[in-house]
Amino acid sequence: MRHRKRFRHLGRTSTHKMAMLRNLVTSLILTLREADYYEGLKQADGRTAVNPPKHPGRVITTVEKAKEVRPLVERVITIAKRSLPAERAAAEFATTAARNTPEWKAWREGPNYLKWNNAKAPAVTARRRAFAILRDKEAVAMLFDVVAPRFEDRNGGYTRILKLAKPRLGDAGARAALEFVGQNDRVTRKAAKPAFETSEA
């Protein structure tokens, strides 16, 4: 019997499966990089250019992997979203002076630093929790600076899974697209009603 074995094993050990899911979440977040990031970027051979993703905010994987990774994506976005009020509260007491300048040292020894520190603590904890899951500093920074503000007014359901008709080459595995909601939304257009001539005309 498979009691207390709720999740899919995906033919991997638990550590391998967690690493794979972590890489999928990181890849999904990093597709939101700016286009100029890819300028001059080369692949491992040193000649082939790295192209930006065709659809930012979307990764293509198998249906089973997409269903397993989706709760992990939702969890890290919720962690980041809950830290936004602390980030705003800390911004009131922050300084714009460069580090180790006299102005910065005066702010560090003044009362505003303690207020900033106390207000910033929940946000720092949230970033550490997200880093424990993602293990990628760039992905954590993009999660808190780009993804979380986008979904601040949305209560869950940050991603969607779209099954693709064309199977994967090689083993004909069923493929799916995991993407952020609001990034590649389909716009439905209502057909215009025909205008009939009235009897008065």
XYZ file of N, CA and C in Angstrom:
603
model
N 0.844 -1.186 0.000
C 0.000 0.000 0.000
C 0.885 1.243 0.000
N 0.372 2.316 -0.607
C 1.147 3.555 -0.696
C 0.649 4.564 0.327
N 0.537 4.159 1.567
C 0.102 5.088 2.590
C 1.197 6.119 2.853
N 0.776 7.364 3.037
C 1.677 8.477 3.357
C 2.754 8.676 2.289
N 2.437 8.356 1.058
C 3.347 8.588 -0.053
C 2.571 9.367 -1.108
N 2.320 10.608 -0.788
C 1.387 11.400 -1.568
C 1.996 11.909 -2.865
N 3.268 12.286 -2.855
C 3.848 12.985 -3.990
C 4.394 12.017 -5.027
N 4.601 12.535 -6.217
C 5.175 11.734 -7.296
C 6.672 11.567 -7.076
N 7.174 10.374 -7.320
C 8.607 10.130 -7.143
C 9.405 10.558 -8.372
N 8.781 10.540 -9.533
C 9.406 10.971 -10.787
C 10.663 10.169 -11.113
N 10.751 8.946 -10.607
C 11.879 8.074 -10.913
C 13.202 8.566 -10.372
N 13.185 9.312 -9.260
C 14.400 9.883 -8.695
C 14.415 9.700 -7.187
N 15.586 9.836 -6.615
C 15.666 9.859 -5.157
C 15.111 11.186 -4.656
N 14.871 11.277 -3.363
C 14.254 12.489 -2.827
C 15.154 13.707 -3.000
N 16.469 13.537 -2.821
C 17.378 14.675 -2.974
C 17.480 15.112 -4.432
N 17.519 14.124 -5.334
C 17.568 14.455 -6.756
C 16.285 15.147 -7.195
N 15.157 14.672 -6.704
C 13.880 15.267 -7.074
C 13.782 16.706 -6.560
N 14.234 16.939 -5.323
C 14.164 18.295 -4.779
C 15.077 19.234 -5.545
N 16.263 18.756 -5.933
C 17.173 19.594 -6.713
C 16.574 19.936 -8.073
N 15.898 18.962 -8.693
C 15.278 19.196 -9.994
C 14.138 20.217 -9.884
N 13.300 20.092 -8.871
C 12.201 21.030 -8.687
C 12.722 22.426 -8.366
N 13.785 22.491 -7.565
C 14.406 23.775 -7.242
C 14.934 24.445 -8.507
N 15.553 23.665 -9.399
C 16.066 24.221 -10.649
C 14.930 24.703 -11.550
N 13.803 24.004 -11.544
C 12.666 24.429 -12.360
C 12.100 25.761 -11.867
N 11.966 25.912 -10.557
C 11.459 27.170 -10.000
C 12.416 28.311 -10.334
N 13.720 28.061 -10.162
C 14.717 29.087 -10.456
C 14.678 29.465 -11.930
N 14.555 28.470 -12.808
C 14.504 28.742 -14.242
C 13.279 29.571 -14.603
N 12.148 29.268 -13.977
C 10.926 30.020 -14.257
C 11.088 31.481 -13.862
N 11.692 31.738 -12.715
C 11.868 33.119 -12.254
C 12.882 33.854 -13.120
N 13.974 33.176 -13.490
C 15.035 33.839 -14.247
C 14.661 34.092 -15.703
N 13.553 33.527 -16.187
C 13.126 33.878 -17.546
C 12.637 35.315 -17.618
N 12.430 35.963 -16.469
C 11.955 37.346 -16.446
C 13.100 38.353 -16.507
N 14.325 37.896 -16.778
C 15.451 38.825 -16.922
C 15.196 39.799 -18.066
N 15.845 40.963 -17.968
C 15.750 41.941 -19.045
C 16.447 41.410 -20.292
N 16.027 41.887 -21.469
C 16.585 41.393 -22.733
C 18.060 41.758 -22.884
N 18.480 42.890 -22.305
C 19.888 43.293 -22.456
C 20.833 42.396 -21.669
N 20.313 41.553 -20.785
C 21.163 40.605 -20.061
C 21.821 39.624 -21.028
N 21.145 39.295 -22.116
C 21.623 38.274 -23.043
C 22.555 38.827 -24.123
N 22.742 40.148 -24.154
C 23.621 40.736 -25.171
C 25.069 40.335 -24.898
N 25.703 39.743 -25.900
C 27.101 39.328 -25.770
C 27.305 38.053 -24.980
N 26.218 37.419 -24.539
C 26.334 36.189 -23.751
C 26.511 34.999 -24.694
N 27.505 34.152 -24.412
C 27.813 33.002 -25.256
C 27.594 31.713 -24.481
N 27.348 30.632 -25.246
C 27.196 29.326 -24.625
C 28.574 28.748 -24.305
N 28.608 27.513 -23.839
C 29.851 26.919 -23.358
C 30.906 26.795 -24.459
N 30.482 26.682 -25.732
C 31.463 26.553 -26.809
C 32.158 27.868 -27.123
N 31.650 28.979 -26.602
C 32.283 30.276 -26.799
C 31.902 30.963 -28.095
N 31.098 30.327 -28.943
C 30.738 30.914 -30.235
C 29.238 31.165 -30.364
N 28.439 30.238 -29.869
C 26.996 30.325 -30.044
C 26.403 31.332 -29.060
N 25.609 32.258 -29.589
C 24.981 33.278 -28.734
C 23.807 32.673 -27.972
N 23.587 33.175 -26.764
C 22.451 32.745 -25.949
C 21.278 33.665 -26.265
N 20.190 33.090 -26.725
C 19.009 33.874 -27.077
C 18.123 34.072 -25.852
N 17.459 35.222 -25.750
C 16.496 35.400 -24.655
C 15.312 34.462 -24.835
N 14.602 34.137 -23.767
C 13.449 33.229 -23.895
C 12.371 33.833 -24.782
N 11.747 32.969 -25.574
C 10.698 33.435 -26.490
C 9.495 33.959 -25.717
N 9.162 33.307 -24.605
C 8.037 33.722 -23.768
C 8.530 33.883 -22.331
N 8.882 35.102 -21.900
C 9.309 35.287 -20.504
C 8.209 34.876 -19.538
N 8.620 34.267 -18.431
C 7.639 33.829 -17.453
C 7.025 32.487 -17.772
N 7.709 31.679 -18.600
C 7.171 30.370 -18.985
C 8.310 29.370 -19.145
N 8.089 28.141 -18.659
C 9.012 27.041 -18.899
C 8.215 25.857 -19.429
N 8.860 25.070 -20.287
C 8.240 23.877 -20.856
C 8.839 22.658 -20.164
N 7.981 21.793 -19.648
C 8.424 20.580 -18.964
C 7.356 19.509 -19.144
N 7.492 18.398 -18.464
C 6.453 17.371 -18.550
C 5.282 17.743 -17.641
N 4.154 17.136 -17.901
C 2.943 17.440 -17.122
C 3.163 17.076 -15.656
N 3.777 15.923 -15.392
C 3.974 15.474 -14.012
C 4.897 16.422 -13.251
N 5.994 16.838 -13.888
C 6.910 17.765 -13.217
C 6.249 19.109 -12.967
N 5.455 19.573 -13.927
C 4.770 20.852 -13.755
C 3.803 20.803 -12.577
N 3.100 19.678 -12.428
C 2.151 19.557 -11.309
C 2.876 19.481 -9.968
N 4.083 18.931 -9.964
C 4.840 18.834 -8.721
C 5.492 20.160 -8.344
N 5.938 20.936 -9.344
C 6.685 22.156 -9.049
C 5.759 23.338 -8.767
N 4.528 23.262 -9.210
C 3.622 24.398 -9.038
C 3.416 24.798 -7.571
N 3.173 23.877 -6.635
C 3.042 24.300 -5.232
C 4.296 24.973 -4.686
N 5.468 24.552 -5.170
C 6.710 25.167 -4.706
C 6.817 26.613 -5.188
N 6.402 26.864 -6.440
C 6.407 28.235 -6.964
C 5.443 29.100 -6.170
N 4.257 28.572 -5.902
C 3.260 29.345 -5.153
C 3.764 29.667 -3.742
N 4.477 28.721 -3.138
C 4.959 28.930 -1.778
C 5.989 30.051 -1.710
N 6.966 30.047 -2.627
C 8.003 31.077 -2.558
C 7.438 32.456 -2.896
N 6.448 32.514 -3.794
C 5.833 33.814 -4.099
C 5.069 34.333 -2.888
N 4.390 33.449 -2.176
C 3.664 33.870 -0.966
C 4.627 34.364 0.106
N 5.757 33.690 0.268
C 6.772 34.144 1.232
C 7.246 35.543 0.873
N 7.529 35.762 -0.409
C 8.019 37.076 -0.843
C 6.942 38.142 -0.711
N 5.698 37.771 -1.006
C 4.606 38.744 -0.964
C 4.350 39.247 0.451
N 4.472 38.354 1.427
C 4.202 38.743 2.815
C 5.279 39.649 3.389
N 6.429 39.736 2.721
C 7.503 40.593 3.232
C 7.427 42.013 2.695
N 6.545 42.280 1.735
C 6.491 43.611 1.126
C 6.126 44.718 2.113
N 5.174 44.529 3.054
C 4.921 45.602 4.034
C 6.138 45.929 4.884
N 6.938 44.915 5.246
C 8.145 45.171 6.028
C 9.172 45.950 5.213
N 9.273 45.661 3.914
C 10.196 46.403 3.052
C 9.800 47.877 2.991
N 8.503 48.146 2.874
C 8.048 49.535 2.801
C 8.239 50.259 4.128
N 7.982 49.554 5.224
C 8.174 50.180 6.540
C 9.636 50.507 6.780
N 10.538 49.643 6.321
C 11.967 49.894 6.515
C 12.455 51.029 5.635
N 11.826 51.230 4.473
C 12.267 52.288 3.558
C 12.088 53.670 4.162
N 11.164 53.826 5.123
C 10.955 55.128 5.759
C 12.154 55.554 6.605
N 12.880 54.590 7.152
C 14.003 54.906 8.037
C 15.358 54.683 7.363
N 15.366 54.297 6.093
C 16.628 54.021 5.407
C 17.314 55.315 5.009
N 18.582 55.196 4.642
C 19.363 56.340 4.177
C 19.791 56.102 2.736
N 19.999 57.204 2.010
C 20.466 57.109 0.630
C 21.964 57.331 0.523
N 22.629 57.556 1.653
C 24.078 57.808 1.626
C 24.832 56.524 1.293
N 25.961 56.684 0.627
C 26.794 55.531 0.281
C 27.414 54.945 1.542
N 27.686 53.647 1.488
C 28.226 52.944 2.639
C 29.595 53.496 3.037
N 29.825 53.597 4.346
C 31.087 54.051 4.956
C 31.397 55.519 4.706
N 30.431 56.302 4.259
C 30.605 57.748 4.173
C 30.247 58.358 5.528
N 30.658 59.600 5.781
C 30.294 60.219 7.074
C 28.792 60.281 7.320
N 28.014 60.546 6.252
C 26.551 60.589 6.426
C 26.006 59.211 6.812
N 26.539 58.174 6.167
C 26.088 56.821 6.472
C 26.461 56.431 7.896
N 27.670 56.808 8.338
C 28.099 56.480 9.705
C 27.246 57.210 10.734
N 26.872 58.456 10.425
C 25.995 59.191 11.344
C 24.626 58.531 11.428
N 24.097 58.067 10.280
C 22.813 57.357 10.291
C 22.933 56.043 11.046
N 24.050 55.364 10.905
C 24.250 54.078 11.575
C 24.289 54.228 13.090
N 24.813 55.336 13.570
C 24.883 55.549 15.016
C 23.658 56.263 15.569
N 22.764 56.703 14.694
C 21.574 57.426 15.142
C 20.415 56.501 15.457
N 19.265 57.068 15.850
C 18.099 56.247 16.226
C 17.387 55.609 15.035
N 17.540 56.198 13.840
C 16.830 55.648 12.675
C 17.358 54.275 12.275
N 18.617 53.993 12.575
C 19.166 52.695 12.201
C 18.476 51.568 12.966
N 18.237 51.771 14.243
C 17.567 50.741 15.042
C 16.133 50.524 14.555
N 15.449 51.626 14.198
C 14.089 51.496 13.661
C 14.110 50.765 12.317
N 15.090 51.110 11.475
C 15.219 50.446 10.180
C 15.498 48.959 10.360
N 16.365 48.651 11.314
C 16.743 47.260 11.567
C 15.536 46.441 12.024
N 14.751 47.005 12.944
C 13.576 46.282 13.448
C 12.504 46.127 12.371
N 12.349 47.148 11.520
C 11.344 47.060 10.466
C 11.776 46.105 9.361
N 13.093 46.011 9.122
C 13.613 45.197 8.024
C 13.717 43.714 8.388
N 13.701 43.385 9.666
C 13.944 42.010 10.112
C 13.009 40.984 9.468
N 11.685 41.212 9.395
C 10.830 40.198 8.738
C 11.166 39.995 7.261
N 11.578 41.062 6.578
C 11.929 40.933 5.166
C 13.214 40.132 4.997
N 14.164 40.334 5.897
C 15.415 39.566 5.829
C 15.138 38.090 6.089
N 14.276 37.812 7.049
C 13.905 36.423 7.337
C 13.235 35.775 6.135
N 12.357 36.520 5.468
C 11.677 35.983 4.288
C 12.668 35.685 3.169
N 13.645 36.570 2.963
C 14.654 36.326 1.923
C 15.497 35.094 2.262
N 15.780 34.896 3.518
C 16.545 33.710 3.908
C 15.733 32.436 3.702
N 14.438 32.495 3.985
C 13.575 31.332 3.748
C 13.500 31.005 2.265
N 13.380 32.046 1.437
C 13.324 31.820 -0.002
C 14.653 31.272 -0.523
N 15.764 31.777 0.017
C 17.067 31.283 -0.427
C 17.273 29.827 -0.013
N 16.720 29.421 1.130
C 16.827 28.023 1.557
C 16.120 27.093 0.577
N 15.105 27.609 -0.118
C 14.393 26.790 -1.096
C 15.064 26.866 -2.462
N 15.409 28.076 -2.912
C 15.894 28.272 -4.280
C 17.398 28.061 -4.430
N 18.175 28.443 -3.440
C 19.643 28.332 -3.489
C 20.238 29.122 -4.652
N 19.654 30.267 -4.970
C 20.175 31.108 -6.047
C 19.898 32.568 -5.681
N 20.970 33.355 -5.519
C 20.800 34.740 -5.061
C 20.092 35.601 -6.097
N 20.410 35.404 -7.370
C 19.770 36.209 -8.409
C 18.278 35.908 -8.480
N 17.911 34.640 -8.361
C 16.496 34.275 -8.399
C 15.751 34.849 -7.195
N 16.382 34.845 -6.031
C 15.738 35.412 -4.840
C 15.538 36.916 -5.012
N 16.547 37.607 -5.545
C 16.415 39.049 -5.762
C 15.291 39.358 -6.743
N 15.189 38.592 -7.831
C 14.120 38.824 -8.798
C 12.759 38.455 -8.224
N 12.726 37.433 -7.380
C 11.468 37.028 -6.756
C 10.896 38.158 -5.910
N 11.746 38.814 -5.123
C 11.277 39.859 -4.214
C 11.093 41.199 -4.910
N 11.892 41.482 -5.947
C 11.838 42.795 -6.587
C 10.905 42.846 -7.791
N 10.706 41.725 -8.479
C 9.924 41.728 -9.718
C 8.622 40.940 -9.568
N 8.724 39.700 -9.074
C 7.555 38.806 -9.082
C 6.566 39.167 -7.978
N 7.054 39.343 -6.754
C 6.151 39.576 -5.623
C 5.312 40.843 -5.775
N 5.882 42.002 -6.184
C 5.013 43.179 -6.356
C 3.940 42.993 -7.413
N 4.188 42.154 -8.405
C 3.206 41.932 -9.462
C 1.965 41.226 -8.927
N 2.146 40.333 -7.948
C 1.026 39.540 -7.434
C 0.578 40.000 -6.046
N 0.875 41.246 -5.703
C 0.561 41.715 -4.347
C -0.935 41.707 -4.071
N -1.748 42.013 -5.061
C -3.194 42.081 -4.864
C -3.908 40.783 -5.228
N -3.157 39.725 -5.471
C -3.759 38.451 -5.878
C -3.594 37.435 -4.760
N -4.664 36.762 -4.386
C -4.637 35.779 -3.307
C -4.488 34.377 -3.890
N -3.269 33.996 -4.200
C -3.011 32.646 -4.704
C -3.279 32.526 -6.186
N -2.935 31.357 -6.723
C -3.144 31.108 -8.141
C -2.242 31.958 -9.008
N -0.937 31.945 -8.717
C 0.005 32.794 -9.451
C 0.480 32.145 -10.750
N 0.264 30.852 -10.904
C 0.750 30.156 -12.098
C -0.375 29.324 -12.707
N -0.162 28.937 -13.963
C -1.104 28.049 -14.629
C -0.323 26.991 -15.396
N -0.962 25.847 -15.612
C -0.362 24.760 -16.388
C -1.181 24.582 -17.652
N -0.505 24.676 -18.797
C -1.159 24.484 -20.091
C -0.581 23.225 -20.730
N -1.425 22.252 -20.984
C -0.958 21.031 -21.631
C -0.726 21.299 -23.117
N 0.398 20.806 -23.618
C 0.750 21.004 -25.022
C 0.362 19.773 -25.826
N -0.044 20.003 -27.085
C -0.507 18.907 -27.929
C 0.654 18.061 -28.433
N 1.802 18.688 -28.699
C 2.929 17.973 -29.292
C 3.734 17.294 -28.194
N 3.913 15.972 -28.246
C 4.676 15.288 -27.184
C 6.170 15.542 -27.321
N 6.902 15.149 -26.308
C 8.340 15.330 -26.301
C 9.001 14.339 -27.241
N 10.004 14.822 -27.968
C 10.740 13.927 -28.858
C 11.555 12.933 -28.029
N 11.693 11.741 -28.539
C 12.497 10.747 -27.845
C 11.655 9.732 -27.107
N 10.884 10.191 -26.110
C 10.064 9.245 -25.345
C 8.574 9.551 -25.436
N 8.203 10.567 -26.230
C 6.793 10.933 -26.435
C 6.090 11.262 -25.124
N 6.831 11.864 -24.169
C 6.222 12.266 -22.913
C 5.299 13.458 -23.099
N 4.215 13.469 -22.345
C 3.254 14.579 -22.428
C 3.909 15.836 -21.860
N 3.855 16.927 -22.626
C 4.498 18.165 -22.207
C 3.472 19.186 -21.750
N 3.953 20.128 -20.933
C 3.090 21.203 -20.455
C 3.921 22.461 -20.291
N 3.252 23.601 -20.352
C 3.885 24.894 -20.119
C 3.442 25.389 -18.756
N 4.405 25.682 -17.894
C 4.124 26.291 -16.594
C 4.463 27.760 -16.721
N 3.500 28.639 -16.480
C 3.736 30.066 -16.685
C 3.040 30.882 -15.612
N 3.538 32.124 -15.451
C 2.932 33.058 -14.518
C 1.631 33.595 -15.098
N 0.655 33.767 -14.239
C -0.609 34.364 -14.650
C -0.382 35.851 -14.907
N -0.990 36.367 -15.972
C -0.856 37.781 -16.290
C 0.297 38.090 -17.218
N 1.162 37.130 -17.469
C 2.318 37.355 -18.338
C 1.967 37.097 -19.796
N 1.376 35.953 -20.087
C 1.027 35.571 -21.459
C -0.463 35.270 -21.566
N -1.284 36.120 -20.981
C -2.725 35.861 -20.969
C -3.314 35.934 -22.373
N -4.299 35.085 -22.620
C -5.010 35.108 -23.892
C -6.154 36.101 -23.789
N -6.273 36.949 -24.776
C -7.320 37.961 -24.771
C -8.482 37.434 -25.599
N -9.639 37.325 -24.959
C -10.832 36.873 -25.674
C -11.608 38.096 -26.152
N -11.977 38.066 -27.409
C -12.709 39.190 -27.995
C -14.126 38.753 -28.298
N -15.062 39.584 -27.913
C -16.459 39.285 -28.205
C -16.768 39.720 -29.629
N -17.496 38.882 -30.304
C -17.877 39.217 -31.674
C -18.859 40.387 -31.667
N -18.651 41.289 -32.598
C -19.548 42.447 -32.687
C -20.920 42.007 -33.173
N -21.931 42.550 -32.545
C -23.295 42.209 -32.947
C -23.621 42.894 -34.268
N -24.288 42.189 -35.181
C -24.618 42.822 -36.463
C -25.690 43.885 -36.279
N -25.520 44.968 -37.009
C -26.494 46.063 -36.945
C -27.545 45.858 -38.033
N -28.802 45.701 -37.628
C -29.883 45.495 -38.588
C -30.539 46.842 -38.910
N -30.960 46.947 -40.120
C -31.652 48.173 -40.508
C -33.055 48.189 -39.889
N -33.425 49.334 -39.390
C -34.772 49.469 -38.786
C -35.783 49.774 -39.884
N -37.061 49.626 -39.544
C -38.132 49.877 -40.515
C -38.242 51.357 -40.859
N -37.790 52.216 -39.922
C -37.890 53.654 -40.173
C -36.914 54.066 -41.274
N -35.773 53.387 -41.348
C -34.798 53.766 -42.379
C -35.312 53.329 -43.719
